[in-house]
Amino acid sequence: MVERKAHNMFRSIAALMFVSVAAVSLTGCGSAVSGSAAASEIDVRKLDTGAYPTDPLDYRAKYAHSNANGINLAVMRLADSVANGWEIDPTLKYARLAKPLTTATQVGELLADVDTAIVARENMMFGFAMSATTTAPVAKDYSVQRDVNSKPDQPQLDTIAVNLTVLQFPDADSARRAAADVEAADFAVAAGSNTAVALDTYPDAKAHWRQGIPTIGTTMARGSYLVNVFVKRPDADLDKLKELTRKVLATELPLLDGLAPLTKRDVLHLDYDPQAMMRRTLHPGDIPSPDYSNEYVLTPRGFLPRVVDTDAWRHLMDVGGVDLLSATPDGGLLMRARDAAAAADLGNEFKRVSKRPADPPADVPGAFCSENTATAPYTPGDRFYCTVRYGRYIARVSSAQRLDAQQRAAAQFALLANSSWM
């Protein structure tokens, strides 16, 4: 099973939306609140922020450019140009996978073991994969690509699934060689029963299908990118499998055409926080460490594969006109709305779907908290949720303890206020 990681606060917004999470600790290190409140604003130095920092991260730490950090930033950039399920077909509204790919081994674990050596030989730089289905996930439903490949004879649920993987290579030639060899290697796994399939409108795409098996695999190169599409249906209708594959390519290829490939030098020099989102996001740590799994800045397209019920979250993004989201390990989830009025609308929508109100942090304007009623026994980090707003920014924090959630919320509000002038 391919591992999914996401931030704790996505565990639940009441019973409406859910996402897989990894448990994290509740500790944090802080700094003194600095600066003074602007006219007509509260003095954030007087808020109970516990030990949480209220100065922007770039005041407390300096980002270190490195290949590892650059690769992680490049993955996020790519994720913002990989179509999510809803964009491909509105019925594909449940996300099943959001996987950064930084090594050839990870690619082999996702696609097929035989692909590891191929992408390594052609110096794959990084990649991103997503999976979406038409039905909510259940145990052992075999909708993620590697699960289907490893259990081809398992009974298939009445679901449609799309798995989309994009890899960047150093140049178009290496991507083209890798695409041709990945398709040949995948075909050879069952050469006696696989049949080559042509996708009329995409002559460069190489696909194969096995009689009676309700899946089709397709690989092609697009400039410096390799695109792999794996489609599953409840039935083995080849025409319908081809039709959905064409929809995936019709959605994804224009996105890649608009994304200039990166050189190794470009990767090294990518900026950590060009949109000034991370400096506004509660970050209990003091070392900037970009990672798609838990320390990221993403557009809604890159974010939605992280959450299971994409319809619910897409509605929230539309209400607020959200164009960017950021999160940090054991910190906050920050959203940038279209303007202050849209942020207020988004806050009201979060409040509407909250089932059980909880005491908000004292003296934080407009803050509200709720207690999660959907999960029992509670796991760390998902019981109490608090929401704060400042200008066009709205943030959510969570904790297993009410006081801790309140202090996080107060610290996040103070950080938003301080970052507006610091």
Short mmCIF file of C-alpha atoms in Angstrom, two decimals:
data_model
loop_
_atom_site.label_atom_id
_atom_site.label_comp_id
_atom_site.label_asym_id
_atom_site.label_seq_id
_atom_site.Cartn_x
_atom_site.Cartn_y
_atom_site.Cartn_z
CA MET A 1 0.00 0.00 0.00
CA VAL A 2 1.32 3.41 -0.94
CA GLU A 3 1.75 5.64 2.09
CA ARG A 4 -0.37 8.82 2.40
CA LYS A 5 0.61 11.66 4.66
CA ALA A 6 -1.32 14.82 5.42
CA HIS A 7 -1.60 17.41 8.10
CA ASN A 8 -3.45 16.61 11.33
CA MET A 9 -6.00 19.36 11.01
CA PHE A 10 -7.44 17.72 7.91
CA ARG A 11 -8.60 14.76 10.03
CA SER A 12 -12.04 16.26 10.35
CA ILE A 13 -14.03 19.41 9.89
CA ALA A 14 -16.95 18.00 11.83
CA ALA A 15 -18.29 15.03 9.91
CA LEU A 16 -18.19 16.68 6.52
CA MET A 17 -14.64 16.08 5.37
CA PHE A 18 -11.89 13.62 6.18
CA VAL A 19 -8.28 12.87 5.20
CA SER A 20 -5.57 10.37 6.20
CA VAL A 21 -3.05 11.73 8.67
CA ALA A 22 0.17 10.85 10.44
CA ALA A 23 0.20 11.41 14.20
CA VAL A 24 2.59 14.09 15.38
CA SER A 25 3.66 15.44 18.73
CA LEU A 26 2.19 18.52 20.35
CA THR A 27 5.37 20.27 21.44
CA GLY A 28 6.55 23.60 20.12
CA CYS A 29 9.19 26.19 20.83
CA GLY A 30 8.39 29.85 21.01
CA SER A 31 9.64 33.38 21.00
CA ALA A 32 8.50 36.57 22.65
CA VAL A 33 5.78 38.55 20.91
CA SER A 34 7.40 41.63 19.46
CA GLY A 35 6.18 44.88 17.99
CA SER A 36 3.14 46.93 18.84
CA ALA A 37 -0.45 46.75 17.68
CA ALA A 38 -1.53 49.05 14.89
CA ALA A 39 -4.27 51.61 15.41
CA SER A 40 -7.71 50.03 15.98
CA GLU A 41 -6.09 46.61 16.49
CA ILE A 42 -5.53 44.67 19.67
CA ASP A 43 -2.10 44.47 21.26
CA VAL A 44 -1.14 40.92 20.31
CA ARG A 45 1.64 40.92 22.91
CA LYS A 46 -1.04 40.44 25.56
CA LEU A 47 -2.51 37.26 24.04
CA ASP A 48 -1.95 33.86 25.69
CA THR A 49 0.23 32.23 23.05
CA GLY A 50 1.88 29.68 25.32
CA ALA A 51 5.33 28.76 24.07
CA TYR A 52 4.45 29.18 20.40
CA PRO A 53 6.38 31.64 18.23
CA THR A 54 4.71 34.80 16.97
CA ASP A 55 7.53 36.22 14.86
CA PRO A 56 7.68 35.29 11.15
CA LEU A 57 9.88 32.29 10.45
CA ASP A 58 12.29 34.32 8.34
CA TYR A 59 13.00 36.47 11.42
CA ARG A 60 13.93 33.35 13.38
CA ALA A 61 15.68 31.18 10.80
CA LYS A 62 17.37 31.34 7.42
CA TYR A 63 16.47 28.97 4.60
CA ALA A 64 19.40 26.89 3.35
CA HIS A 65 19.45 26.22 -0.38
CA SER A 66 20.33 22.58 -1.00
CA ASN A 67 19.61 19.91 -3.55
CA ALA A 68 17.30 18.04 -1.18
CA ASN A 69 15.30 21.15 -0.30
CA GLY A 70 15.20 22.21 -3.93
CA ILE A 71 13.86 18.83 -5.04
CA ASN A 72 11.06 19.07 -2.48
CA LEU A 73 10.17 22.56 -3.70
CA ALA A 74 10.26 21.31 -7.29
CA VAL A 75 7.81 18.52 -6.39
CA MET A 76 5.35 21.10 -5.02
CA ARG A 77 5.73 23.19 -8.16
CA LEU A 78 4.98 20.11 -10.27
CA ALA A 79 2.03 19.09 -8.07
CA ASP A 80 0.44 22.43 -8.88
CA SER A 81 0.43 21.35 -12.54
CA VAL A 82 -0.82 17.78 -12.11
CA ALA A 83 -4.56 17.55 -12.70
CA ASN A 84 -6.70 16.37 -9.82
CA GLY A 85 -9.59 13.98 -10.23
CA TRP A 86 -12.35 16.57 -10.31
CA GLU A 87 -10.64 18.44 -13.17
CA ILE A 88 -10.51 15.25 -15.22
CA ASP A 89 -14.11 14.24 -14.50
CA PRO A 90 -16.42 15.67 -11.80
CA THR A 91 -17.36 12.13 -10.74
CA LEU A 92 -13.75 11.49 -9.65
CA LYS A 93 -14.34 13.35 -6.40
CA TYR A 94 -12.47 11.16 -3.89
CA ALA A 95 -8.71 11.53 -3.70
CA ARG A 96 -6.82 8.35 -2.88
CA LEU A 97 -3.17 9.27 -3.31
CA ALA A 98 -0.91 12.31 -3.25
CA LYS A 99 2.66 11.09 -3.51
CA PRO A 100 5.86 13.06 -4.01
CA LEU A 101 8.46 11.08 -5.95
CA THR A 102 12.09 11.93 -5.35
CA THR A 103 13.84 8.60 -6.04
CA ALA A 104 13.68 5.91 -8.71
CA THR A 105 12.85 3.36 -6.03
CA GLN A 106 9.69 5.27 -5.14
CA VAL A 107 8.66 5.23 -8.78
CA GLY A 108 9.14 1.48 -8.93
CA GLU A 109 7.13 1.01 -5.76
CA LEU A 110 4.26 2.94 -7.30
CA LEU A 111 4.28 1.77 -10.92
CA ALA A 112 6.21 -1.51 -11.24
CA ASP A 113 9.51 -2.86 -9.95
CA VAL A 114 10.86 -3.15 -13.48
CA ASP A 115 10.55 0.62 -13.91
CA THR A 116 13.05 1.46 -11.16
CA ALA A 117 16.17 0.76 -13.20
CA ILE A 118 14.76 2.54 -16.26
CA VAL A 119 14.01 5.86 -14.61
CA ALA A 120 17.29 5.68 -12.66
CA ARG A 121 19.26 5.12 -15.87
CA GLU A 122 17.66 8.18 -17.44
CA ASN A 123 18.33 10.31 -14.33
CA MET A 124 14.77 11.02 -13.27
CA MET A 125 14.84 14.25 -11.28
CA PHE A 126 11.54 14.25 -9.40
CA GLY A 127 7.87 13.51 -9.87
CA PHE A 128 4.38 13.54 -8.43
CA ALA A 129 1.50 11.07 -8.50
CA MET A 130 -2.17 11.34 -7.68
CA SER A 131 -5.08 8.91 -7.66
CA ALA A 132 -8.81 9.65 -7.62
CA THR A 133 -11.95 7.52 -7.61
CA THR A 134 -15.71 7.86 -7.98
CA THR A 135 -16.46 6.21 -4.63
CA ALA A 136 -15.34 6.81 -1.07
CA PRO A 137 -12.40 4.62 -0.03
CA VAL A 138 -12.88 1.36 1.81
CA ALA A 139 -10.36 -1.20 2.98
CA LYS A 140 -8.81 -3.27 0.21
CA ASP A 141 -10.71 -1.67 -2.65
CA TYR A 142 -7.66 -1.92 -4.97
CA SER A 143 -8.00 1.44 -6.70
CA VAL A 144 -4.41 2.68 -6.35
CA GLN A 145 -2.25 1.52 -9.24
CA ARG A 146 0.24 -0.70 -7.46
CA ASP A 147 -2.53 -2.38 -5.46
CA VAL A 148 -4.39 -3.28 -8.65
CA ASN A 149 -1.23 -4.60 -10.27
CA SER A 150 -0.39 -6.75 -7.27
CA LYS A 151 -3.92 -8.17 -6.97
CA PRO A 152 -5.21 -8.45 -10.57
CA ASP A 153 -7.58 -11.30 -9.76
CA GLN A 154 -9.25 -9.67 -6.76
CA PRO A 155 -12.96 -8.86 -7.06
CA GLN A 156 -13.27 -5.26 -8.25
CA LEU A 157 -15.62 -2.77 -6.60
CA ASP A 158 -18.06 -0.72 -8.63
CA THR A 159 -15.69 2.22 -8.89
CA ILE A 160 -13.77 4.14 -11.51
CA ALA A 161 -10.21 5.12 -10.68
CA VAL A 162 -7.57 7.26 -12.35
CA ASN A 163 -3.90 7.15 -11.40
CA LEU A 164 -1.74 9.90 -12.90
CA THR A 165 2.04 10.04 -12.50
CA VAL A 166 4.31 12.74 -13.93
CA LEU A 167 8.11 12.59 -13.83
CA GLN A 168 10.60 15.23 -14.94
CA PHE A 169 13.84 14.23 -16.65
CA PRO A 170 16.86 16.38 -17.55
CA ASP A 171 15.80 16.72 -21.21
CA ALA A 172 13.28 15.56 -23.79
CA ASP A 173 15.50 12.75 -25.11
CA SER A 174 15.83 11.07 -21.71
CA ALA A 175 12.09 11.44 -21.09
CA ARG A 176 11.33 9.88 -24.48
CA ARG A 177 13.67 6.93 -23.87
CA ALA A 178 12.26 6.38 -20.40
CA ALA A 179 8.66 6.47 -21.64
CA ALA A 180 9.35 3.96 -24.40
CA ASP A 181 11.21 1.59 -22.09
CA VAL A 182 8.67 1.85 -19.24
CA GLU A 183 5.87 0.93 -21.63
CA ALA A 184 7.92 -1.95 -23.10
CA ALA A 185 8.83 -3.27 -19.65
CA ASP A 186 5.24 -3.05 -18.39
CA PHE A 187 3.97 -4.78 -21.52
CA ALA A 188 6.55 -7.56 -21.15
CA VAL A 189 5.30 -8.44 -17.66
CA ALA A 190 2.42 -10.27 -19.36
CA ALA A 191 3.52 -10.24 -22.99
CA GLY A 192 1.46 -13.31 -23.83
CA SER A 193 -1.84 -11.69 -22.88
CA ASN A 194 -1.24 -7.94 -23.23
CA THR A 195 -2.48 -6.18 -26.35
CA ALA A 196 -1.13 -2.88 -27.66
CA VAL A 197 -3.77 -0.16 -27.81
CA ALA A 198 -3.71 3.01 -29.92
CA LEU A 199 -5.20 6.26 -28.66
CA ASP A 200 -6.19 7.94 -31.90
CA THR A 201 -5.75 11.56 -30.86
CA TYR A 202 -2.47 10.89 -29.04
CA PRO A 203 -0.16 8.97 -31.41
CA ASP A 204 2.81 9.38 -29.06
CA ALA A 205 0.98 7.59 -26.25
CA LYS A 206 1.67 3.87 -25.93
CA ALA A 207 -1.01 1.87 -24.15
CA HIS A 208 -1.70 -1.76 -23.38
CA TRP A 209 -4.66 -3.77 -22.15
CA ARG A 210 -5.34 -7.36 -21.19
CA GLN A 211 -8.53 -9.06 -22.38
CA GLY A 212 -11.04 -9.31 -19.56
CA ILE A 213 -9.04 -7.09 -17.14
CA PRO A 214 -10.76 -3.74 -16.37
CA THR A 215 -7.60 -1.62 -16.50
CA ILE A 216 -5.47 0.10 -19.12
CA GLY A 217 -1.98 1.53 -18.77
CA THR A 218 -0.56 4.34 -20.91
CA THR A 219 2.85 6.02 -21.02
CA MET A 220 4.10 8.91 -23.13
CA ALA A 221 6.69 11.65 -23.11
CA ARG A 222 5.80 15.34 -23.28
CA GLY A 223 8.93 17.41 -23.58
CA SER A 224 11.06 16.66 -20.53
CA TYR A 225 8.15 14.98 -18.75
CA LEU A 226 7.06 11.36 -18.64
CA VAL A 227 3.31 10.90 -18.18
CA ASN A 228 1.92 7.59 -16.95
CA VAL A 229 -1.85 7.03 -16.78
CA PHE A 230 -3.50 4.01 -15.23
CA VAL A 231 -7.29 3.76 -15.51
CA LYS A 232 -9.55 1.23 -13.80
CA ARG A 233 -13.27 0.58 -14.31
CA PRO A 234 -15.76 -1.91 -12.85
CA ASP A 235 -15.94 -3.58 -16.27
CA ALA A 236 -13.40 -4.41 -18.97
CA ASP A 237 -14.96 -2.15 -21.62
CA LEU A 238 -11.96 -1.14 -23.73
CA ASP A 239 -13.72 1.78 -25.44
CA LYS A 240 -14.65 3.33 -22.09
CA LEU A 241 -11.14 2.76 -20.73
CA LYS A 242 -9.68 4.52 -23.77
CA GLU A 243 -12.18 7.36 -23.50
CA LEU A 244 -11.25 8.09 -19.89
CA THR A 245 -7.54 7.84 -20.68
CA ARG A 246 -7.97 10.45 -23.40
CA LYS A 247 -9.76 12.72 -20.91
CA VAL A 248 -6.82 12.43 -18.52
CA LEU A 249 -4.34 13.37 -21.24
CA ALA A 250 -6.54 16.18 -22.57
CA THR A 251 -6.56 17.69 -19.08
CA GLU A 252 -2.95 17.09 -18.09
CA LEU A 253 -0.91 17.78 -21.20
CA PRO A 254 -1.85 21.49 -21.50
CA LEU A 255 -0.83 21.95 -17.86
CA LEU A 256 2.60 20.48 -18.56
CA ASP A 257 2.94 22.55 -21.72
CA GLY A 258 2.67 25.61 -19.51
CA LEU A 259 5.24 24.40 -16.97
CA ALA A 260 8.83 25.05 -18.02
CA PRO A 261 11.09 22.14 -16.96
CA LEU A 262 13.76 22.89 -14.39
CA THR A 263 17.49 22.43 -14.69
CA LYS A 264 19.49 21.16 -11.72
CA ARG A 265 20.65 24.73 -11.18
CA ASP A 266 17.06 25.96 -11.23
CA VAL A 267 16.13 23.38 -8.61
CA LEU A 268 18.96 24.47 -6.32
CA HIS A 269 17.91 28.12 -6.50
CA LEU A 270 14.16 27.73 -5.98
CA ASP A 271 12.89 30.09 -3.31
CA TYR A 272 11.38 28.73 -0.10
CA ASP A 273 8.64 31.32 0.34
CA PRO A 274 8.19 33.59 -2.70
CA GLN A 275 4.53 34.28 -1.84
CA ALA A 276 5.24 35.09 1.84
CA MET A 277 2.91 32.32 3.00
CA MET A 278 5.27 30.34 5.22
CA ARG A 279 6.27 33.42 7.20
CA ARG A 280 2.58 33.86 8.04
CA THR A 281 1.98 30.20 8.97
CA LEU A 282 2.40 29.00 12.55
CA HIS A 283 5.66 27.03 12.56
CA PRO A 284 6.68 25.67 15.98
CA GLY A 285 10.06 24.62 14.60
CA ASP A 286 12.97 26.86 13.66
CA ILE A 287 14.38 25.13 10.57
CA PRO A 288 12.70 25.70 7.19
CA SER A 289 12.37 22.21 5.66
CA PRO A 290 10.07 22.16 2.62
CA ASP A 291 8.23 18.89 2.10
CA TYR A 292 5.01 18.15 0.19
CA SER A 293 3.94 15.88 3.04
CA ASN A 294 3.96 18.44 5.85
CA GLU A 295 5.62 21.78 5.04
CA TYR A 296 4.29 23.20 1.83
CA VAL A 297 2.79 26.05 -0.15
CA LEU A 298 0.34 24.81 -2.79
CA THR A 299 -2.38 26.03 -5.07
CA PRO A 300 -5.80 24.36 -4.69
CA ARG A 301 -4.88 22.00 -7.54
CA GLY A 302 -1.81 20.76 -5.70
CA PHE A 303 -3.64 20.66 -2.37
CA LEU A 304 -6.84 18.79 -3.29
CA PRO A 305 -5.19 15.36 -3.86
CA ARG A 306 -4.21 15.49 -0.17
CA VAL A 307 -7.84 15.42 1.03
CA VAL A 308 -10.25 12.54 0.53
CA ASP A 309 -13.50 14.43 -0.03
CA THR A 310 -12.38 16.88 -2.68
CA ASP A 311 -15.94 18.12 -3.31
CA ALA A 312 -16.20 19.47 0.23
CA TRP A 313 -12.81 21.17 0.12
CA ARG A 314 -13.30 22.48 -3.40
CA HIS A 315 -16.51 24.14 -2.18
CA LEU A 316 -14.56 25.82 0.62
CA MET A 317 -11.88 27.00 -1.80
CA ASP A 318 -14.58 28.47 -4.07
CA VAL A 319 -16.33 30.24 -1.19
CA GLY A 320 -13.11 31.99 -0.21
CA GLY A 321 -11.60 32.40 -3.65
CA VAL A 322 -8.53 30.70 -2.20
CA ASP A 323 -5.46 30.76 -4.42
CA LEU A 324 -2.78 29.44 -2.03
CA LEU A 325 -2.58 27.17 1.01
CA SER A 326 0.36 26.51 3.31
CA ALA A 327 1.01 24.23 6.25
CA THR A 328 3.83 23.32 8.61
CA PRO A 329 4.60 20.27 10.77
CA ASP A 330 2.51 20.43 13.95
CA GLY A 331 1.65 24.02 13.09
CA GLY A 332 -1.12 25.72 11.16
CA LEU A 333 -2.99 25.50 7.89
CA LEU A 334 -3.14 28.92 6.25
CA MET A 335 -5.34 29.91 3.31
CA ARG A 336 -5.09 33.08 1.26
CA ALA A 337 -8.54 34.21 0.19
CA ARG A 338 -9.46 36.56 -2.62
CA ASP A 339 -9.87 39.46 -0.20
CA ALA A 340 -10.89 40.17 3.39
CA ALA A 341 -14.60 39.79 2.62
CA ALA A 342 -14.02 36.39 0.99
CA ALA A 343 -11.93 35.31 4.00
CA ALA A 344 -14.86 36.23 6.24
CA ASP A 345 -17.20 34.16 4.05
CA LEU A 346 -14.82 31.21 4.29
CA GLY A 347 -14.64 31.55 8.07
CA ASN A 348 -18.42 31.53 8.25
CA GLU A 349 -18.51 28.38 6.14
CA PHE A 350 -16.02 26.62 8.42
CA LYS A 351 -18.17 27.67 11.36
CA ARG A 352 -21.34 26.41 9.69
CA VAL A 353 -20.01 22.88 9.24
CA SER A 354 -18.64 22.70 12.78
CA LYS A 355 -20.89 20.50 14.92
CA ARG A 356 -19.94 21.30 18.51
CA PRO A 357 -18.68 24.78 19.51
CA ALA A 358 -15.77 25.01 21.95
CA ASP A 359 -14.41 27.98 23.86
CA PRO A 360 -12.32 30.24 21.61
CA PRO A 361 -9.03 31.85 22.69
CA ALA A 362 -9.57 34.92 24.83
CA ASP A 363 -9.37 38.34 23.20
CA VAL A 364 -8.73 37.10 19.64
CA PRO A 365 -11.18 38.94 17.37
CA GLY A 366 -13.48 36.66 15.38
CA ALA A 367 -11.79 33.44 16.49
CA PHE A 368 -13.92 30.34 17.00
CA CYS A 369 -13.21 26.76 18.00
CA SER A 370 -15.03 23.46 17.69
CA GLU A 371 -14.76 19.96 19.07
CA ASN A 372 -14.58 17.07 16.67
CA THR A 373 -17.51 14.70 17.22
CA ALA A 374 -16.70 12.35 14.38
CA THR A 375 -13.84 10.33 15.82
CA ALA A 376 -13.69 8.43 19.08
CA PRO A 377 -11.46 7.63 20.75
CA TYR A 378 -9.66 10.79 19.71
CA THR A 379 -6.18 10.57 18.31
CA PRO A 380 -3.56 13.26 19.00
CA GLY A 381 -4.14 16.50 17.21
CA ASP A 382 -7.67 16.04 15.99
CA ARG A 383 -10.05 16.80 18.85
CA PHE A 384 -10.14 20.62 18.97
CA TYR A 385 -10.02 22.96 15.97
CA CYS A 386 -9.70 26.73 16.09
CA THR A 387 -10.02 29.20 13.23
CA VAL A 388 -8.63 32.74 13.09
CA ARG A 389 -8.74 35.41 10.40
CA TYR A 390 -6.65 38.48 9.62
CA GLY A 391 -7.27 40.46 6.44
CA ARG A 392 -7.43 38.08 3.49
CA TYR A 393 -5.79 35.26 5.45
CA ILE A 394 -7.63 32.57 7.38
CA ALA A 395 -5.92 29.84 9.40
CA ARG A 396 -6.86 26.69 11.26
CA VAL A 397 -4.99 24.93 14.04
CA SER A 398 -5.79 21.74 15.95
CA SER A 399 -4.82 19.95 19.13
CA ALA A 400 -5.88 17.12 21.41
CA GLN A 401 -6.18 19.68 24.26
CA ARG A 402 -8.46 22.71 24.29
CA LEU A 403 -5.97 25.07 25.97
CA ASP A 404 -3.24 24.08 23.54
CA ALA A 405 -5.56 24.67 20.59
CA GLN A 406 -6.46 28.09 22.00
CA GLN A 407 -2.81 29.04 22.46
CA ARG A 408 -1.97 27.90 18.94
CA ALA A 409 -4.84 29.97 17.58
CA ALA A 410 -3.74 33.05 19.54
CA ALA A 411 -0.16 32.58 18.32
CA GLN A 412 -1.34 32.17 14.73
CA PHE A 413 -3.38 35.38 14.96
CA ALA A 414 -0.45 37.27 16.49
CA LEU A 415 1.83 35.93 13.76
CA LEU A 416 -0.55 37.14 11.06
CA ALA A 417 -0.68 40.56 12.68
CA ASN A 418 3.08 40.76 13.17
CA SER A 419 3.90 39.55 9.66
CA SER A 420 1.85 42.39 8.21
CA TRP A 421 4.48 44.88 9.32
CA MET A 422 7.65 42.90 10.19
#
